[in-house]
Short mmCIF file of C-alpha atoms in Angstrom, two decimals:
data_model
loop_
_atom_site.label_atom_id
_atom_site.label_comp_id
_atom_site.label_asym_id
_atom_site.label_seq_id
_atom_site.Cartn_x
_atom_site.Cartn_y
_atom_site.Cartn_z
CA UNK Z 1 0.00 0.00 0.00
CA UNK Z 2 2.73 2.50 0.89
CA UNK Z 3 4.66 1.58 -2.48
CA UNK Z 4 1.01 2.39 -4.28
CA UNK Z 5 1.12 5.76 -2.75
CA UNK Z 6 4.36 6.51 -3.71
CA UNK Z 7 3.94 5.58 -6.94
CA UNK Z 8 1.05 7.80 -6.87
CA UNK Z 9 2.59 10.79 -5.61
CA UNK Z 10 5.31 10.34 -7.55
CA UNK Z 11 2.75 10.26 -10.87
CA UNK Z 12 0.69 13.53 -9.31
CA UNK Z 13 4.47 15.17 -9.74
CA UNK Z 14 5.03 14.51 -13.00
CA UNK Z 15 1.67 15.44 -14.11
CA UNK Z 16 2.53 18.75 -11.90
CA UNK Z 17 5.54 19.25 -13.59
CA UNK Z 18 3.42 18.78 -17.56
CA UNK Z 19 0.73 21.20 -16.38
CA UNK Z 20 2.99 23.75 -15.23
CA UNK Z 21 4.79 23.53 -18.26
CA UNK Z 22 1.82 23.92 -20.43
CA UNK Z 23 0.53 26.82 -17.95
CA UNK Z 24 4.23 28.60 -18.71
CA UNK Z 25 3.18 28.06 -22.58
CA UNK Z 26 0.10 29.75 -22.11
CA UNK Z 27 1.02 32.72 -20.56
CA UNK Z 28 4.51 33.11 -22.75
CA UNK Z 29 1.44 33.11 -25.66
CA UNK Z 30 -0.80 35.56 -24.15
CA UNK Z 31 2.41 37.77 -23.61
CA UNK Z 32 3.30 37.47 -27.36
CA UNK Z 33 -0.25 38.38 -28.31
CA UNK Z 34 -0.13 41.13 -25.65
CA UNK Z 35 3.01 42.38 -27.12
CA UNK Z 36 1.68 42.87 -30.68
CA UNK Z 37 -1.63 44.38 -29.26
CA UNK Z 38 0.78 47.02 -27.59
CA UNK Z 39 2.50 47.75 -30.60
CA UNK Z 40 -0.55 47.76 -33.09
CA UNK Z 41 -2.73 49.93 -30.51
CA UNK Z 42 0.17 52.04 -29.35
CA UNK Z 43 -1.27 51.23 -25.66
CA UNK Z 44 1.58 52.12 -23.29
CA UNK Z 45 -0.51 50.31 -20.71
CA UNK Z 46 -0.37 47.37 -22.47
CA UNK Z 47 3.08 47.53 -22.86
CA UNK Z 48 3.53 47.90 -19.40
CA UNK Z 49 1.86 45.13 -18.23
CA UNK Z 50 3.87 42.70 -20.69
CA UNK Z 51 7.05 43.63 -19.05
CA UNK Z 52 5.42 43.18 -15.53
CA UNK Z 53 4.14 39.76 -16.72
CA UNK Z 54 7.41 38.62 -17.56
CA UNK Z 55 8.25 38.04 -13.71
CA UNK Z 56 5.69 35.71 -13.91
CA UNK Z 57 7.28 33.67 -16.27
CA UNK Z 58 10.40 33.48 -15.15
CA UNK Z 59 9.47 32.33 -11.57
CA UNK Z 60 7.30 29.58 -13.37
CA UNK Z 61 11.06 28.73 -14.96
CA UNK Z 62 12.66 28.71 -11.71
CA UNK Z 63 9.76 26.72 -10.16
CA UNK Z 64 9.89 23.98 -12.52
CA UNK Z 65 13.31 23.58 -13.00
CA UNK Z 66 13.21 23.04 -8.71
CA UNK Z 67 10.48 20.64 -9.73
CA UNK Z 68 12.70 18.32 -11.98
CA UNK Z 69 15.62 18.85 -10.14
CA UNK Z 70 13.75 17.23 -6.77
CA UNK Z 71 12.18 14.67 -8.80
CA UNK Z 72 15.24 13.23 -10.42
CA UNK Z 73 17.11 13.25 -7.32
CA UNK Z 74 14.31 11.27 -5.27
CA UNK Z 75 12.45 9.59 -7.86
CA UNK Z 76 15.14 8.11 -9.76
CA UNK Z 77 13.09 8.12 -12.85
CA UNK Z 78 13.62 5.36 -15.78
CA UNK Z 79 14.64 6.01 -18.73
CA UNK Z 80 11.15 7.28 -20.36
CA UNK Z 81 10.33 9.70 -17.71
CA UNK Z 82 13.75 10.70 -17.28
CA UNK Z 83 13.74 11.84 -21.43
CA UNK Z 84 10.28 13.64 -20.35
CA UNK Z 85 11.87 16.02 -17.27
CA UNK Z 86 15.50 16.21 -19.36
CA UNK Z 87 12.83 17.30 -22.19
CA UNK Z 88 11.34 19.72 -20.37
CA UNK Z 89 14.21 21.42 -18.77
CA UNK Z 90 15.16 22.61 -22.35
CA UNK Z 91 11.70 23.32 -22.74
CA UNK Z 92 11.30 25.92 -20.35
CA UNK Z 93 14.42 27.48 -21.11
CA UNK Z 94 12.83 28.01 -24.84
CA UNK Z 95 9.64 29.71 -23.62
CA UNK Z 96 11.91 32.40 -20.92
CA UNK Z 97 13.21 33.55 -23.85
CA UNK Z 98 10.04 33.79 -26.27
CA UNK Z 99 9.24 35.76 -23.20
CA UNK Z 100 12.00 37.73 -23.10
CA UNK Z 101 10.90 38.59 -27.05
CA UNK Z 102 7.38 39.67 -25.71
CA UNK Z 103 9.41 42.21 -23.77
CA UNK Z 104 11.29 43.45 -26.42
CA UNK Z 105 8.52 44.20 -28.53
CA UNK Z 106 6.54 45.57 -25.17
CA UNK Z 107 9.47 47.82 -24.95
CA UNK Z 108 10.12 49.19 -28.89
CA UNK Z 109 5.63 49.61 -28.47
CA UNK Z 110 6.66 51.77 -25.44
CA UNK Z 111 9.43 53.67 -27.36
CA UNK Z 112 7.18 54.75 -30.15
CA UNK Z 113 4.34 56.04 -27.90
CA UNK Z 114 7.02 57.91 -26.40
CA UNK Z 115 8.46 59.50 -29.76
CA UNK Z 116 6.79 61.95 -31.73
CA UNK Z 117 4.59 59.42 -33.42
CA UNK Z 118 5.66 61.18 -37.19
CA UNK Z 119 6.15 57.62 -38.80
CA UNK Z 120 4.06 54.96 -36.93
CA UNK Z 121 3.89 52.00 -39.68
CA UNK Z 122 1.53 49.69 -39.96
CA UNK Z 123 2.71 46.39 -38.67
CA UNK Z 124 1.28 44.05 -41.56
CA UNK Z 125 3.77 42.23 -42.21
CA UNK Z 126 4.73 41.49 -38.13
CA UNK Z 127 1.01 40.96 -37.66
CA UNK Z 128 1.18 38.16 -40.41
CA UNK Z 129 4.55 36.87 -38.85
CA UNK Z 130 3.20 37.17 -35.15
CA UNK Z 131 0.49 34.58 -36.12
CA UNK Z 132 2.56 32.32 -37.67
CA UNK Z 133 4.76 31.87 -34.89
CA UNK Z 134 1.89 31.92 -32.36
CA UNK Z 135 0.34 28.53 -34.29
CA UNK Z 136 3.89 26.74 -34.02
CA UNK Z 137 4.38 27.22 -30.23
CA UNK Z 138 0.58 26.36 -30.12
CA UNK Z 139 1.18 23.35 -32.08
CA UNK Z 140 4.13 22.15 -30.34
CA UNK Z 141 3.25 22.96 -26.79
CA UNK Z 142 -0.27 20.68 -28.03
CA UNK Z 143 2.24 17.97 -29.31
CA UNK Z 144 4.03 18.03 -25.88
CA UNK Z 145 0.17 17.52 -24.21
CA UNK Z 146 -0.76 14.58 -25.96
CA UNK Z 147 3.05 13.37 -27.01
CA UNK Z 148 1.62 13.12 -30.40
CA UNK Z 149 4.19 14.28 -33.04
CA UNK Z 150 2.14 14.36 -35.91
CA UNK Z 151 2.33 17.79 -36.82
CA UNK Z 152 5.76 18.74 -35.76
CA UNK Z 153 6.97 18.87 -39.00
CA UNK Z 154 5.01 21.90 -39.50
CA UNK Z 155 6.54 23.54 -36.89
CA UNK Z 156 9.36 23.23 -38.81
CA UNK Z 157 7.79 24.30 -42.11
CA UNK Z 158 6.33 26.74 -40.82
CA UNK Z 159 9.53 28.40 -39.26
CA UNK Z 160 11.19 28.63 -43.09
CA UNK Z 161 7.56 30.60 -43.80
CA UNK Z 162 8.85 32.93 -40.91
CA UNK Z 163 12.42 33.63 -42.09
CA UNK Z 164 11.20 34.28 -45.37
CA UNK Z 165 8.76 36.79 -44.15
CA UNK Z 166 11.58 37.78 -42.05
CA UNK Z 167 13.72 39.06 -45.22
CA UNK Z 168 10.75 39.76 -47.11
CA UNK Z 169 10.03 42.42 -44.04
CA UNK Z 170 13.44 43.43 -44.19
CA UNK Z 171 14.32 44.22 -47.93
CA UNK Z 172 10.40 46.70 -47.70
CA UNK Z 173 11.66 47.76 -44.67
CA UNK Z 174 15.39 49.28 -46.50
CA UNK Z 175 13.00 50.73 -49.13
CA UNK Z 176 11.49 52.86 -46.60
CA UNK Z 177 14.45 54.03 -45.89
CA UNK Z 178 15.98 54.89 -49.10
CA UNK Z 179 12.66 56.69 -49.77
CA UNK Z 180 12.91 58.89 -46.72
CA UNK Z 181 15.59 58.79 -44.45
CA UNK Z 182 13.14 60.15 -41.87
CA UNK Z 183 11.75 56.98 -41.46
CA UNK Z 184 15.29 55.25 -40.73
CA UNK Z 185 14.42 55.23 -36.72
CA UNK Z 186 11.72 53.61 -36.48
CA UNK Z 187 12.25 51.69 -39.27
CA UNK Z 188 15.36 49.77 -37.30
CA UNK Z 189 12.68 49.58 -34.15
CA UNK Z 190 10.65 47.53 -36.61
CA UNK Z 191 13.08 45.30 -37.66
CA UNK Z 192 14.12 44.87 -34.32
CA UNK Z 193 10.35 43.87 -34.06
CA UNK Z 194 10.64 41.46 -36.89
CA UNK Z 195 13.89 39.79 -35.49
CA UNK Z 196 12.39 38.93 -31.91
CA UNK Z 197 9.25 37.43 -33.81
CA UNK Z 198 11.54 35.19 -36.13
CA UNK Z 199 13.47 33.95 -32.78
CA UNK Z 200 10.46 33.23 -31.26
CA UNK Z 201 9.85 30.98 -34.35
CA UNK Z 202 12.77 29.23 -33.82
CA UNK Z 203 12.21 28.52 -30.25
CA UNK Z 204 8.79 26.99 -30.84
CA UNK Z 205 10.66 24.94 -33.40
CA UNK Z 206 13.18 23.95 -30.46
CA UNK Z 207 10.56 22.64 -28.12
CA UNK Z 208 8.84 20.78 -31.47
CA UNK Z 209 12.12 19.15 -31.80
CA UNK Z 210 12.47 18.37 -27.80
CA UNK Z 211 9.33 16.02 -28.35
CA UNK Z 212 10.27 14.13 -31.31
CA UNK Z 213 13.47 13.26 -29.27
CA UNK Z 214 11.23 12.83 -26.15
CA UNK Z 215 8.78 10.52 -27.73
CA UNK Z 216 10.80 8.98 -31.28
CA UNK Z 217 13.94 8.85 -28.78
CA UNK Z 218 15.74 10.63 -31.68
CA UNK Z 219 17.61 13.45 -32.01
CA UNK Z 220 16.79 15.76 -34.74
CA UNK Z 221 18.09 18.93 -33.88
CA UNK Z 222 20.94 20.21 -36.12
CA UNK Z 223 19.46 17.74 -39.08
CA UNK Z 224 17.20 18.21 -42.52
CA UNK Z 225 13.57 18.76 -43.07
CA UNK Z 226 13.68 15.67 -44.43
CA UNK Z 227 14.68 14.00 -41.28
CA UNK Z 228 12.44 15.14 -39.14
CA UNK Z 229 9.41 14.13 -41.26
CA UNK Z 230 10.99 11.18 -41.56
CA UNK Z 231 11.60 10.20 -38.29
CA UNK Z 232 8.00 11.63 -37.02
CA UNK Z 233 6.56 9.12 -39.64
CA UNK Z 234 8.18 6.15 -38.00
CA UNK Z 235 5.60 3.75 -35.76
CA UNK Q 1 37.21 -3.38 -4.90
CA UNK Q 2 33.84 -3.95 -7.38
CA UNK Q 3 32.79 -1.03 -6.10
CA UNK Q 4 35.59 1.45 -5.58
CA UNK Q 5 36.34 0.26 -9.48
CA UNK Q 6 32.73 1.48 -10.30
CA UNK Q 7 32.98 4.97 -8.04
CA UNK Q 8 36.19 5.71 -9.98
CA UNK Q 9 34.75 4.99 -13.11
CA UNK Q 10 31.69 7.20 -12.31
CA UNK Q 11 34.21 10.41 -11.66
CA UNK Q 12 35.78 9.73 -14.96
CA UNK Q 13 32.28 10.05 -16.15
CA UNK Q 14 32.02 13.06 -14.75
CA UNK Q 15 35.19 14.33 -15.67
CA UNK Q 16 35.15 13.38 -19.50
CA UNK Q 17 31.82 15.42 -19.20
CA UNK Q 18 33.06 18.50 -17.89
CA UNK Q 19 36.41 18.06 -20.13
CA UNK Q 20 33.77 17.95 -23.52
CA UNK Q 21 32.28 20.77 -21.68
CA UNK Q 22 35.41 23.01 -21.55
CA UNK Q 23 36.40 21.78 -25.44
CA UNK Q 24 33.05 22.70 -26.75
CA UNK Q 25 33.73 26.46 -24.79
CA UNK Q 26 37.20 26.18 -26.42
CA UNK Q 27 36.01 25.18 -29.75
CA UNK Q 28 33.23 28.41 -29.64
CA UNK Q 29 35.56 30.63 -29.12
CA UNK Q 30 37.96 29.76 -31.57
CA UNK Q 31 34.77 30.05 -33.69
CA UNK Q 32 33.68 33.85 -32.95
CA UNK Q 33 37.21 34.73 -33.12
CA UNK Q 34 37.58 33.38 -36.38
CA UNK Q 35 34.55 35.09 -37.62
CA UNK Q 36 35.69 38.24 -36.50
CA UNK Q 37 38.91 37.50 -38.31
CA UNK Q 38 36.33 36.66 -41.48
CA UNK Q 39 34.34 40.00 -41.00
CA UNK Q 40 37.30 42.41 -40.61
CA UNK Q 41 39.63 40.90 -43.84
CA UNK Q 42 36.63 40.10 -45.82
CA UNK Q 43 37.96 36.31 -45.86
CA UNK Q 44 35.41 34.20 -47.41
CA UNK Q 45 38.01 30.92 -46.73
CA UNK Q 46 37.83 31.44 -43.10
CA UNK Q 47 34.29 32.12 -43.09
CA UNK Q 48 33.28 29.34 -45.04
CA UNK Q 49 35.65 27.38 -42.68
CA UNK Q 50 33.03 28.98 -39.50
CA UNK Q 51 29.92 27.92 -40.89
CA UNK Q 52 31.61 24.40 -41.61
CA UNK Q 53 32.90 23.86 -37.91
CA UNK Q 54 29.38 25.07 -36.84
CA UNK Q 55 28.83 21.05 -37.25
CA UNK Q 56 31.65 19.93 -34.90
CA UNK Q 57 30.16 22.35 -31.74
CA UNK Q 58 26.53 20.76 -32.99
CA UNK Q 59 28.13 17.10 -32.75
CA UNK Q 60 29.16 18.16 -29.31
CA UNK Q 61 26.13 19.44 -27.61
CA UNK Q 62 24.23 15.80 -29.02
CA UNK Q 63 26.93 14.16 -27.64
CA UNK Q 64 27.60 16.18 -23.88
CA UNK Q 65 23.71 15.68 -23.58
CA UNK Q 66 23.55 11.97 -24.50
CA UNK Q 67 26.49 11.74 -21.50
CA UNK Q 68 24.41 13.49 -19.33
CA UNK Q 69 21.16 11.44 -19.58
CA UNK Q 70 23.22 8.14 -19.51
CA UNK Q 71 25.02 9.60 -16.14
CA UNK Q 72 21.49 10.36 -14.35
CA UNK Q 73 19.91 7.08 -15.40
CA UNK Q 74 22.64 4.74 -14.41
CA UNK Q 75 24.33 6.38 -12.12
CA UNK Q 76 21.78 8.19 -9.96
CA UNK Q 77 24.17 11.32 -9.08
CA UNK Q 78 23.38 12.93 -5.30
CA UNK Q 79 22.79 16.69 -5.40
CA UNK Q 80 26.40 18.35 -6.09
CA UNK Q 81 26.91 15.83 -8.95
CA UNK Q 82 23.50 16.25 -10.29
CA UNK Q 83 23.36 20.01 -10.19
CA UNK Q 84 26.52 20.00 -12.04
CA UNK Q 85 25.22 17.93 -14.60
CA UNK Q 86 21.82 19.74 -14.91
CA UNK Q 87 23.68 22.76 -15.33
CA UNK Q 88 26.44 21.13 -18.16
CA UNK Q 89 22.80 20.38 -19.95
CA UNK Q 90 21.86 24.25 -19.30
CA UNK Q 91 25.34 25.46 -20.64
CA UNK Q 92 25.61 23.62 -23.82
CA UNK Q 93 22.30 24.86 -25.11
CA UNK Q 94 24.09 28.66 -24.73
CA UNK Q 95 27.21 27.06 -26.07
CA UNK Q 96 25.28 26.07 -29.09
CA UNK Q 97 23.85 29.15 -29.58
CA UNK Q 98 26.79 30.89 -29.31
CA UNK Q 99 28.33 28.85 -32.05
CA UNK Q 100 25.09 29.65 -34.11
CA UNK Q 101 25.71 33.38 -33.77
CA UNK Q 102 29.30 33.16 -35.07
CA UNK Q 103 27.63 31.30 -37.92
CA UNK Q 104 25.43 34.09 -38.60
CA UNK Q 105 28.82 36.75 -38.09
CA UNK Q 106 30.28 34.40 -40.73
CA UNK Q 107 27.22 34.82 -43.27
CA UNK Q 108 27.79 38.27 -43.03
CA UNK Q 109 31.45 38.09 -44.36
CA UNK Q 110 30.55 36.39 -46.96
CA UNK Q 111 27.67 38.70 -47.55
CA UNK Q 112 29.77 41.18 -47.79
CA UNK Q 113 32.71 39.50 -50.11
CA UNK Q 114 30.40 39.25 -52.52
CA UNK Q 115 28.68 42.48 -52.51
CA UNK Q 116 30.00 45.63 -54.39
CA UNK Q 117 31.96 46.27 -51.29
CA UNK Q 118 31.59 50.14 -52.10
CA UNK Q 119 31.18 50.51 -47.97
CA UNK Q 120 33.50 48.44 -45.97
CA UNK Q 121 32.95 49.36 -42.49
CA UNK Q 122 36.18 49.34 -39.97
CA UNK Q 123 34.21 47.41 -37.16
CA UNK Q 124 36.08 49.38 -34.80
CA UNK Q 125 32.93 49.22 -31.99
CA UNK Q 126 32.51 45.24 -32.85
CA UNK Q 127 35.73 44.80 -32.36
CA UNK Q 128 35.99 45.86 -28.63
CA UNK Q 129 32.40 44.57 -28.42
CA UNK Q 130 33.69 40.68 -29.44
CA UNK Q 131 37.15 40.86 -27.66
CA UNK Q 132 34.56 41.70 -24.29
CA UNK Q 133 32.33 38.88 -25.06
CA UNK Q 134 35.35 36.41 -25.85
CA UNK Q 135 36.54 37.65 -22.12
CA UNK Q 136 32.82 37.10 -20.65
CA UNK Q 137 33.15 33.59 -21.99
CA UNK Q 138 36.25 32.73 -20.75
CA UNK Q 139 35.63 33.87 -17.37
CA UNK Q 140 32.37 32.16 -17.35
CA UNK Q 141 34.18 28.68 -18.73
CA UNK Q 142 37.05 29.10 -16.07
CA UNK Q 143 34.36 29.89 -13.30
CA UNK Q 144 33.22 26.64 -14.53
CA UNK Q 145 36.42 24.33 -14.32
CA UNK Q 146 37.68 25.64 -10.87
CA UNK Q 147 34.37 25.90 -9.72
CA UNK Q 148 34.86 29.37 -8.59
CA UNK Q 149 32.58 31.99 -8.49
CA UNK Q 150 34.83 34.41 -7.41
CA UNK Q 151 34.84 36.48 -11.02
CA UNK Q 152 30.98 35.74 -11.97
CA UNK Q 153 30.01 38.69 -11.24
CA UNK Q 154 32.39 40.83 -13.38
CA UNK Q 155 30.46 38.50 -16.23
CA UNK Q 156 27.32 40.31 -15.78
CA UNK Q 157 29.07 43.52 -15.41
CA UNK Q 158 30.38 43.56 -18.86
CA UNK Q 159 27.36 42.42 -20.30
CA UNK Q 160 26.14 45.75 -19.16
CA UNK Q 161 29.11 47.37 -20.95
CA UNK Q 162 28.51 45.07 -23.91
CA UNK Q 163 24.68 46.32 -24.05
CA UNK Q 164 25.83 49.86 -23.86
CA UNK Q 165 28.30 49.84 -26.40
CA UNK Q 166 25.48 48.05 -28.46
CA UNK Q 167 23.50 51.22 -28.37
CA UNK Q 168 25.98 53.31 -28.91
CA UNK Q 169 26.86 51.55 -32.37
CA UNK Q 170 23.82 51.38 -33.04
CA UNK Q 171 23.72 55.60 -32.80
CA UNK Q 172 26.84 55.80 -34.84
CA UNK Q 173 24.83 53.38 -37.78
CA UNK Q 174 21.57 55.91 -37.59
CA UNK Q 175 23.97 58.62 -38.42
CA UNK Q 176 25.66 56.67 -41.39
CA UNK Q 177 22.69 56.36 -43.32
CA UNK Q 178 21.24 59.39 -42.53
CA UNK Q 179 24.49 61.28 -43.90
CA UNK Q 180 24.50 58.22 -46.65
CA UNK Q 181 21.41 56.35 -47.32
CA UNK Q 182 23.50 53.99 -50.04
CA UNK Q 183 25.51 52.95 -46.68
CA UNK Q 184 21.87 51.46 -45.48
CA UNK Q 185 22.37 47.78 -46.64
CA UNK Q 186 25.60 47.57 -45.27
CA UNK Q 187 25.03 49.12 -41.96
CA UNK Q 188 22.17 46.89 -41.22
CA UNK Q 189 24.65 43.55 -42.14
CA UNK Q 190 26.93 45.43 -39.31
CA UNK Q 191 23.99 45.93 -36.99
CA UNK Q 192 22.93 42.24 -37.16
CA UNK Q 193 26.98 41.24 -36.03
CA UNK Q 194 26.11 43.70 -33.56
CA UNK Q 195 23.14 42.18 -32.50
CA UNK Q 196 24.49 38.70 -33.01
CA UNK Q 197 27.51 39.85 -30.63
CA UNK Q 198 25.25 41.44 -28.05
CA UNK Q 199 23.66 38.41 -27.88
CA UNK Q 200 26.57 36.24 -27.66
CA UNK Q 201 27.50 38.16 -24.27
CA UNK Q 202 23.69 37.11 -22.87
CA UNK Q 203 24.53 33.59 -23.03
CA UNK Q 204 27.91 34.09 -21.59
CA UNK Q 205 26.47 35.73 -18.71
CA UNK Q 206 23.63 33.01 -18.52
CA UNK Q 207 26.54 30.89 -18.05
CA UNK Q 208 28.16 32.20 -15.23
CA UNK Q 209 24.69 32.29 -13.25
CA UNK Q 210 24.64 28.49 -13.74
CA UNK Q 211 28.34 28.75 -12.37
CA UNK Q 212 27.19 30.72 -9.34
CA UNK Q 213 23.89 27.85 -9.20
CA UNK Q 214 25.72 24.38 -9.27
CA UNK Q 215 28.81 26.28 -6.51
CA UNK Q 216 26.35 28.15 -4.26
CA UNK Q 217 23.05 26.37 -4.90
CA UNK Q 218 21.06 29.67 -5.27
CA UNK Q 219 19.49 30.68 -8.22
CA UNK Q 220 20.63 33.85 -9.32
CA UNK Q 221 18.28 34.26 -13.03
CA UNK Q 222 16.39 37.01 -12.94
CA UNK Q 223 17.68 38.73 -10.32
CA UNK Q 224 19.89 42.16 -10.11
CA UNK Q 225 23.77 43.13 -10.10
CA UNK Q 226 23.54 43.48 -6.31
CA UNK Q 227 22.16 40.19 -5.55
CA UNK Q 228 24.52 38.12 -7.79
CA UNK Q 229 27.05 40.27 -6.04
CA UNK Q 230 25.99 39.17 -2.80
CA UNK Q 231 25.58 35.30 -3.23
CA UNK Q 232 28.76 35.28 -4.89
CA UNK Q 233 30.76 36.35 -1.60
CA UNK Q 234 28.88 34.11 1.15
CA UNK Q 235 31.44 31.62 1.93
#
């Protein structure tokens, strides 16, 4: 009976540890979406409260790193669950730093409410971007739920979309420029904008690839496309 | 005797781990240092030779984290071993990313060997910026083999200087193409090195915080100058 407990307990922790992770992906998301609402809107409110969030997530960091830090050393964990907590220490250390890119666009949104507002573009292309991005974390932090990798893959597809947006964004964004100087500025605040949503891209793509290693047992990063599908396709 | 033979070779374990560690910092170096080289005398050899090695510090971080798992699962490390080896798994993900960003200093070379190269810049700010960073780095990797936190925090204090000078260039750029707007191109390839710099001093700093973790046991993330300061000098 007391070995049924323990194994119990030690069950309710790892489930802990999965539903903290996925609350961490949740807010990290609402931050992003936040972030671009602050920009679009101008709202130095909104802004604000993006960079007070980010405490938030990284004490959820902290707290689960703690977490699977306690429940290797007591639990001894075989090899399956010790892929899962190994999986999502890299994990969380992914979705600080999409944080961290919520703040920097919180902060360039703060920056123009704060200039004279002469050249306040229009964010289509970052909006487009911004969505994209926000489907792969979505999509990976679902295939970390269910450990399901069917659609990781189009994480990864969908992060090429977002580097070529990225340059797209980029080579309009020079135009500006050479069209009127006066726009150089804020033109660089934008691409700054642009650059923090493309990273996020690629950490979403970072936690895909933590699952296919957690649940295929092989490691993809650093490989093809072409491996990845591959790999994801194997029963 | 069985088991003083296994306890000896579970601390060669542990040492071949941190050794990889240390060559992987060594090898990362070598790599933004040779992509400064690249940059500065336009070398497109020497950075094609960057963006090939990019494979070997890629190879490494598989491999260091591969160690690491197989250490936890068979050997079931007690706290000081296993916070060591949670943070090796922490530092190699920066390590990686460090490598990446010389990769993307190396792109720009070539970028600009094969441009018109009508606008050379001198690089004299990323200069000073990457010999900082390559000091951050080695601090933070020697904090790391003596186990010493004793120069940590100087770590995060350059990264302050390494985010100021980061502004600062990125003044002196506004005024380029403002004087020049056919020096726009070119001073946003130098503003991405920037960037790509700045960043590389983050991850150095991230490393010495995992230094100050696995010696003093207290999570200094996301904290300020002061505290780091503080934990650092409690014997």
């Amino acid at each position: 009976m007391q070995f049924e407990h323990t194994y119990k307990q030690y069950d309710a922790e790892l489930e802990s540890v999965r539903a903290k992770v996925l609350e961490m992906g949740g807010l990290v998301e609402q931050q992003i979406v936040n972030a671009l609402e602050a920009l679009v809107t101008t709202n130095p409110t909104m802004a604000d409260s993006v960079i007070k969030n980010d405490v938030r997530v990284n004490a959820l960091e902290v707290q689960i790193d703690e977490d699977c830090n306690h429940i290797i050393a007591r639990r001894q964990p075989a090899a399956g669950d010790l892929r899962m907590i190994m999986m999502v220490v890299k994990t969380i250390t992914d979705l600080e730093r999409i944080g961290d890119e919520a703040t920097k666009i919180a902060r360039v949104a703060q920056k123009i409410y704060e200039s004279d507002r002469m050249f306040v573009p229009r964010f289509t292309e970052i909006k487009s971007m911004i969505s994209l991005v926000c489907e792969m974390l979505r999509t990976s932090l679902d295939a970390f739920a269910r450990l399901d990798v069917t659609n990781t893959t189009d994480v990864a597809r969908k992060d090429e979309l977002v580097d070529d947006q990225f340059r797209a964004a980029m080579r309009q964004l020079i135009t500006f420029m050479l069209e009127d100087p006066r726009t150089i500025s804020m033109s660089l605040e934008v691409l700054f904008v642009a650059k923090a949503v493309e990273r996020i891209g690629d950490h979403a793509k970072n936690i895909a690839e933590y699952v296919i290693y957690m649940v295929k047992g092989k490691d993809v990063r650093h490989t093809s496309l072409e491996v990845m599908e591959r790999e994801t396709q194997k029963s």
